[in-house]
Short mmCIF file of C-alpha atoms and ligand atoms in Angstrom, two decimals:
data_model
loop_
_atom_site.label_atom_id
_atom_site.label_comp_id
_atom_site.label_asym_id
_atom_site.label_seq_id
_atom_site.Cartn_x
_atom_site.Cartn_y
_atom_site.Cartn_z
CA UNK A 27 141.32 57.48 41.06
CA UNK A 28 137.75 58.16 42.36
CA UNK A 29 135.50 54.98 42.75
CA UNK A 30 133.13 54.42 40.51
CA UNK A 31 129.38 54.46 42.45
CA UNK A 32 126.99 51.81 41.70
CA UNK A 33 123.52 53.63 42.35
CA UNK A 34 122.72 52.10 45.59
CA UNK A 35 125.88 53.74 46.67
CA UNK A 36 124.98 56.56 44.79
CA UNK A 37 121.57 56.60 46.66
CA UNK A 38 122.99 56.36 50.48
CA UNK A 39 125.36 59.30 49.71
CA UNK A 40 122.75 61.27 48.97
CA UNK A 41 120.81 60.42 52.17
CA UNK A 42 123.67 60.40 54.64
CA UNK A 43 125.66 63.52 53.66
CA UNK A 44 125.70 66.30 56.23
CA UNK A 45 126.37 69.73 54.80
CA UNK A 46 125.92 68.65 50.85
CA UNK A 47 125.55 66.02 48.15
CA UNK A 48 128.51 64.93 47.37
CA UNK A 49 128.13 63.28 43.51
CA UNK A 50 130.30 64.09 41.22
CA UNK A 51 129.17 66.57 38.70
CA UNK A 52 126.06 67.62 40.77
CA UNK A 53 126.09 71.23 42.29
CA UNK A 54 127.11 71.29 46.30
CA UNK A 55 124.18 72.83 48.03
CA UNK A 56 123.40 73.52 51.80
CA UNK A 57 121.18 71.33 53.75
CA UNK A 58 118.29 73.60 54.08
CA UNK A 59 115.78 71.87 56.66
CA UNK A 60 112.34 73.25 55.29
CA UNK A 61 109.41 74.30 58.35
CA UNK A 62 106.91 73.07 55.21
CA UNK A 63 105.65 69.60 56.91
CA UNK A 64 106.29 67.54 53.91
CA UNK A 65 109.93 68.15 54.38
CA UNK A 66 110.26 68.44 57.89
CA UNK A 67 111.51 64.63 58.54
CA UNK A 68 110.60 64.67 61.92
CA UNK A 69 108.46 61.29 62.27
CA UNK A 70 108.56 59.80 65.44
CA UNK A 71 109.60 55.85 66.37
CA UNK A 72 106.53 54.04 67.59
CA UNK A 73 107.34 51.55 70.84
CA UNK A 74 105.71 48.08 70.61
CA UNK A 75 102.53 48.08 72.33
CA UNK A 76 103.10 45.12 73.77
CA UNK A 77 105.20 42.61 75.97
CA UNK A 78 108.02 41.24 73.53
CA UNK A 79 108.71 38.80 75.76
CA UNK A 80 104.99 37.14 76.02
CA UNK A 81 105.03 36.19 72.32
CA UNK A 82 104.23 32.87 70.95
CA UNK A 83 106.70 31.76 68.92
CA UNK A 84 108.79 34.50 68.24
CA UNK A 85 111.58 35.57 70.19
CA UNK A 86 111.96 39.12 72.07
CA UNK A 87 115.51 39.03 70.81
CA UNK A 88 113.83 38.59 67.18
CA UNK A 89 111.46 41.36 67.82
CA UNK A 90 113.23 43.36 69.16
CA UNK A 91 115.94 43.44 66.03
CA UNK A 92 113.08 43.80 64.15
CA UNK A 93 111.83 46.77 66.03
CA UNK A 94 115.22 48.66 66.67
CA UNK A 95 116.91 47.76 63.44
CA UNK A 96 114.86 47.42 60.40
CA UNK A 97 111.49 49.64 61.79
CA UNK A 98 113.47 52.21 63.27
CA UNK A 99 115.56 52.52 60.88
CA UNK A 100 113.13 52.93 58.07
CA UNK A 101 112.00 56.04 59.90
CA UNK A 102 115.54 57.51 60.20
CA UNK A 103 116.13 57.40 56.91
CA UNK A 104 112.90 58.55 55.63
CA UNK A 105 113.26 61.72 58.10
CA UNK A 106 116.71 62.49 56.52
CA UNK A 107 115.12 61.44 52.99
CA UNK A 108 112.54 64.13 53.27
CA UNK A 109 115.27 66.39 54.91
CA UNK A 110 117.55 65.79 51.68
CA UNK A 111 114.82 66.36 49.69
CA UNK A 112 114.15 69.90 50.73
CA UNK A 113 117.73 70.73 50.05
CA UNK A 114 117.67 69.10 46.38
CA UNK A 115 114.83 71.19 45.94
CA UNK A 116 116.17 74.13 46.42
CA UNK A 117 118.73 73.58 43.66
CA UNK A 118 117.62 75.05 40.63
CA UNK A 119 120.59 72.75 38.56
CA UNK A 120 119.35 69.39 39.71
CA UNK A 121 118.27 66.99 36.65
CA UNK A 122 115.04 66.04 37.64
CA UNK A 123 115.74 61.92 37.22
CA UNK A 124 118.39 62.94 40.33
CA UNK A 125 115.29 64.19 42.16
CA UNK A 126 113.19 60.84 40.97
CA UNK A 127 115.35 59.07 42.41
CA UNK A 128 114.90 60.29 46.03
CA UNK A 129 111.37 60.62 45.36
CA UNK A 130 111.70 56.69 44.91
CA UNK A 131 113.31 56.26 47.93
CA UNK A 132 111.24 58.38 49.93
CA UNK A 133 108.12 55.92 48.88
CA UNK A 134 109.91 52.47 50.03
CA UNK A 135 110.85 54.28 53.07
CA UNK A 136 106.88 55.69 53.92
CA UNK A 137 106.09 52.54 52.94
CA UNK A 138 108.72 50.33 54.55
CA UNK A 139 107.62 52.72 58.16
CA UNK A 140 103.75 52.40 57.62
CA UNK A 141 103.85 48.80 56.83
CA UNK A 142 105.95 48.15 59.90
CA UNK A 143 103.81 50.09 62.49
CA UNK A 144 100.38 48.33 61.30
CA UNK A 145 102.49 44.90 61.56
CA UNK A 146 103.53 45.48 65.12
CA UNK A 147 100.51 46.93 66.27
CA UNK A 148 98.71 43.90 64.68
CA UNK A 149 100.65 41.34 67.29
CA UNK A 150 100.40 40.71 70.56
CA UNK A 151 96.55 39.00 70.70
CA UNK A 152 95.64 35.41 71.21
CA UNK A 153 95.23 34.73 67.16
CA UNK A 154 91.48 34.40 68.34
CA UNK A 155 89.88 35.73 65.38
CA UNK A 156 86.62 37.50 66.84
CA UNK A 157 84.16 40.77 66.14
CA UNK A 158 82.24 42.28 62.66
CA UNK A 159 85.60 40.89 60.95
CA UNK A 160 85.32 37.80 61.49
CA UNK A 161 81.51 37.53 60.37
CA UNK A 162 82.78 39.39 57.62
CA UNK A 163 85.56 37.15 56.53
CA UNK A 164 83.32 34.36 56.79
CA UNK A 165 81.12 36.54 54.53
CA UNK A 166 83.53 37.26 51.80
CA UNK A 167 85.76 33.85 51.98
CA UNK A 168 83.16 31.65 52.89
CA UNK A 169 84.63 30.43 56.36
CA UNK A 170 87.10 31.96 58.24
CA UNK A 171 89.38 28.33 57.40
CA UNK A 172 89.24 29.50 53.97
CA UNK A 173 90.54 32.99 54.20
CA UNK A 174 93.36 31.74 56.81
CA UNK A 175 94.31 29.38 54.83
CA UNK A 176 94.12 31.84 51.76
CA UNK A 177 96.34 34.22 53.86
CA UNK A 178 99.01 31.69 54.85
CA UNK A 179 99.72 30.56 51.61
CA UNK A 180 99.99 33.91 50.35
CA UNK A 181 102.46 33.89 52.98
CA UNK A 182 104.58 31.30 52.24
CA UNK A 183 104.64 32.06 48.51
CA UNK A 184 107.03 34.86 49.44
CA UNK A 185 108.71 32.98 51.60
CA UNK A 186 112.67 33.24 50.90
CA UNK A 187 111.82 36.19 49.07
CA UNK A 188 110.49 39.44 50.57
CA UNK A 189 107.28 41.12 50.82
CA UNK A 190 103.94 41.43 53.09
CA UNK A 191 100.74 39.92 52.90
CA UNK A 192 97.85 42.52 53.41
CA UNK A 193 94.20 41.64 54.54
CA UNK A 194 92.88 44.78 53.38
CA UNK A 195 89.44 46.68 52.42
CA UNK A 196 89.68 48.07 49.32
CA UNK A 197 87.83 51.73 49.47
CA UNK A 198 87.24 51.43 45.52
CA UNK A 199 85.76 47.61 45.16
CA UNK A 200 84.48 47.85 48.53
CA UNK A 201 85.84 43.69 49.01
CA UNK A 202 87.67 42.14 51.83
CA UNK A 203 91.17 40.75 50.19
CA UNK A 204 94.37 39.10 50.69
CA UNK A 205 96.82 41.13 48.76
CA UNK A 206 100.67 40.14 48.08
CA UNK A 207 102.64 42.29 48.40
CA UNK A 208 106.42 41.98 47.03
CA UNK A 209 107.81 44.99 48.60
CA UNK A 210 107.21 48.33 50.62
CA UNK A 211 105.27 50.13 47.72
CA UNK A 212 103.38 47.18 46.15
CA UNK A 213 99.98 47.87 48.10
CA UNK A 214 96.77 47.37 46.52
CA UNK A 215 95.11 50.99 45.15
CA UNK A 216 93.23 52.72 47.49
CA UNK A 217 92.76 50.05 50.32
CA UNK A 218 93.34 49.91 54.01
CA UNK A 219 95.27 47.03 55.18
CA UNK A 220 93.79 45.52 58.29
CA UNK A 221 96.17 42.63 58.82
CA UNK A 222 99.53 43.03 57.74
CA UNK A 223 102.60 40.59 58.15
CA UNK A 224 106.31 40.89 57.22
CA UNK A 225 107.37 38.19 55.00
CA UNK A 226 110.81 39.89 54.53
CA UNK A 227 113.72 37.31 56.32
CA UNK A 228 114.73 39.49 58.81
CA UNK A 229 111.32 39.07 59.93
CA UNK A 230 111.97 35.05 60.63
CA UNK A 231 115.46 33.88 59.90
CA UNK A 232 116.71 34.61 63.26
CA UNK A 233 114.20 32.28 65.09
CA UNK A 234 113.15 29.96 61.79
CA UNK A 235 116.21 30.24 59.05
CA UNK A 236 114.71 29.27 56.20
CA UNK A 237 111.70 28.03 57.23
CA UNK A 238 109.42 30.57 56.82
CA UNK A 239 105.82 28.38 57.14
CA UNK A 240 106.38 28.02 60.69
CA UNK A 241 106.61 31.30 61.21
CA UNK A 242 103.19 32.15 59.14
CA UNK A 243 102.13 29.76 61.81
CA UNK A 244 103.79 31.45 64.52
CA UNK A 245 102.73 34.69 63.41
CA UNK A 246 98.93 33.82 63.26
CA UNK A 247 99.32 32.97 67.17
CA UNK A 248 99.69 35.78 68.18
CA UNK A 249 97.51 38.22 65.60
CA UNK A 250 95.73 40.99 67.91
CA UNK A 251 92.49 40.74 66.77
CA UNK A 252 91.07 43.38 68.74
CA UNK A 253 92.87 45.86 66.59
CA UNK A 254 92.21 44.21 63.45
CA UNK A 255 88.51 44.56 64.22
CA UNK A 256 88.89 48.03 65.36
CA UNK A 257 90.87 48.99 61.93
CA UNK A 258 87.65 47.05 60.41
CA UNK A 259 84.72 49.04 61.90
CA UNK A 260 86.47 52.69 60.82
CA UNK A 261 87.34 51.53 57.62
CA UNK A 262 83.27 50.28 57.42
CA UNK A 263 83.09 54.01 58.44
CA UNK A 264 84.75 55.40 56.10
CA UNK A 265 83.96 53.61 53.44
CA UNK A 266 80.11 54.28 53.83
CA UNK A 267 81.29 58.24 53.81
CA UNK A 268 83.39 57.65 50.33
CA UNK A 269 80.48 55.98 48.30
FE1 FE2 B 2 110.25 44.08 58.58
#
């Protein structure tokens, strides 16, 4: 008797078959790898930019999981996602609510991989907050202690949940904010995040279990606020050129 698939199931079937989908009642079709960019799949890992070793706080075995396991393999999967996507495409048959839900999947994937290369790129500093961000946190929060604090808490409300916090400039209210964020795709409109970190457990629980405020703490250690500022002053850019 065939097994019943719950739509998770359903969902990875689609992504991971080689030659075809293989749901019942849906019309086998040949993977057809498009040229068109939007299908091509081909996005590329990002290594860390820094020494995993020299982090405060945070263990290179941590990282390193991190990195490999959940990062990289956000990007495989969105590669195949987009591949699988070309092939659906090309079948005429296909309901359309089949198609929404890769569509689905290919957002918490792009957002899963984007999410995860600003959060690595944004560690690896001395947590010295410094530069036209700072004087502009202390501008829109009224002292930097405010907006950390603002930011940490945000933090460790999702704490034994999952989600990212996002210190982000939002192109459309033109305001500095902490946003929370419960998952991959739940980003403020139209803003570019400047600070992101990873309040999802396999982002802590190896080095903290369950206690996920010392690793806010841990995280904030070791923020690279070099990049943060530089993500600030082209963002100041660009939002100048929008308005
Ligand atoms: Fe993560």
């Amino acid at each position: 008797m065939m097994k019943k698939l719950s739509r998770r199931e359903a969902m990875e079937t689609i992504i991971t078959a080689g030659a075809g989908v293989t749901l019942t009642g849906m019309t086998e079709v040949a993977a057809q790898p498009s040229a068109s960019p939007a299908f091509s799949g081909q996005h590329q890992i990002r290594p860390l930019a820094f020494d995993p070793t020299k982090l405060k706080g945070i263990s290179e075995k941590l990282i390193r999981s991190h990195h490999e396991n959940n990062y990289s393999g956000a990007v495989r999967a969105l590669n195949a996602v987009e591949q699988r996507l070309a092939a659906m495409l090309a079948d005429k048959d296909l309901p359309p609510y089949v198609y929404g839900d890769l569509k689905r999947e290919e957002l918490v994937r792009t957002g899963s991989v984007v999410l995860h290369e600003i959060y690595f790129a944004n560690l690896g500093g001395d947590g010295k907050a410094a530069g036209d961000v700072l004087d502009a946190i202390k501008k829109a929060f009224g002292s930097y202690e405010q907006w950390e604090a603002e930011f940490k808490r945000t933090g460790n409300a999702l704490g034994g949940g999952s989600g990212w916090v996002i210190f982000a400039l939002n192109f459309h209210t033109g305001e500095l904010h902490n946003y929370w964020s419960w998952d991959h795709m739940h980003n403020a409109p139209f803003s570019r995040p400047l600070l992101a970190l990873d309040m999802y457990e396999h982002a802590y629980q190896m080095d903290y279990g369950a206690a996920a405020a010392k690793y806010v703490d841990a995280f904030m250690q070791n923020v690279n606020w070099e990049e943060v500022n530089r993500r600030f002053t082209i963002a100041q850019k660009a939002i100048a050129a929008l308005r």
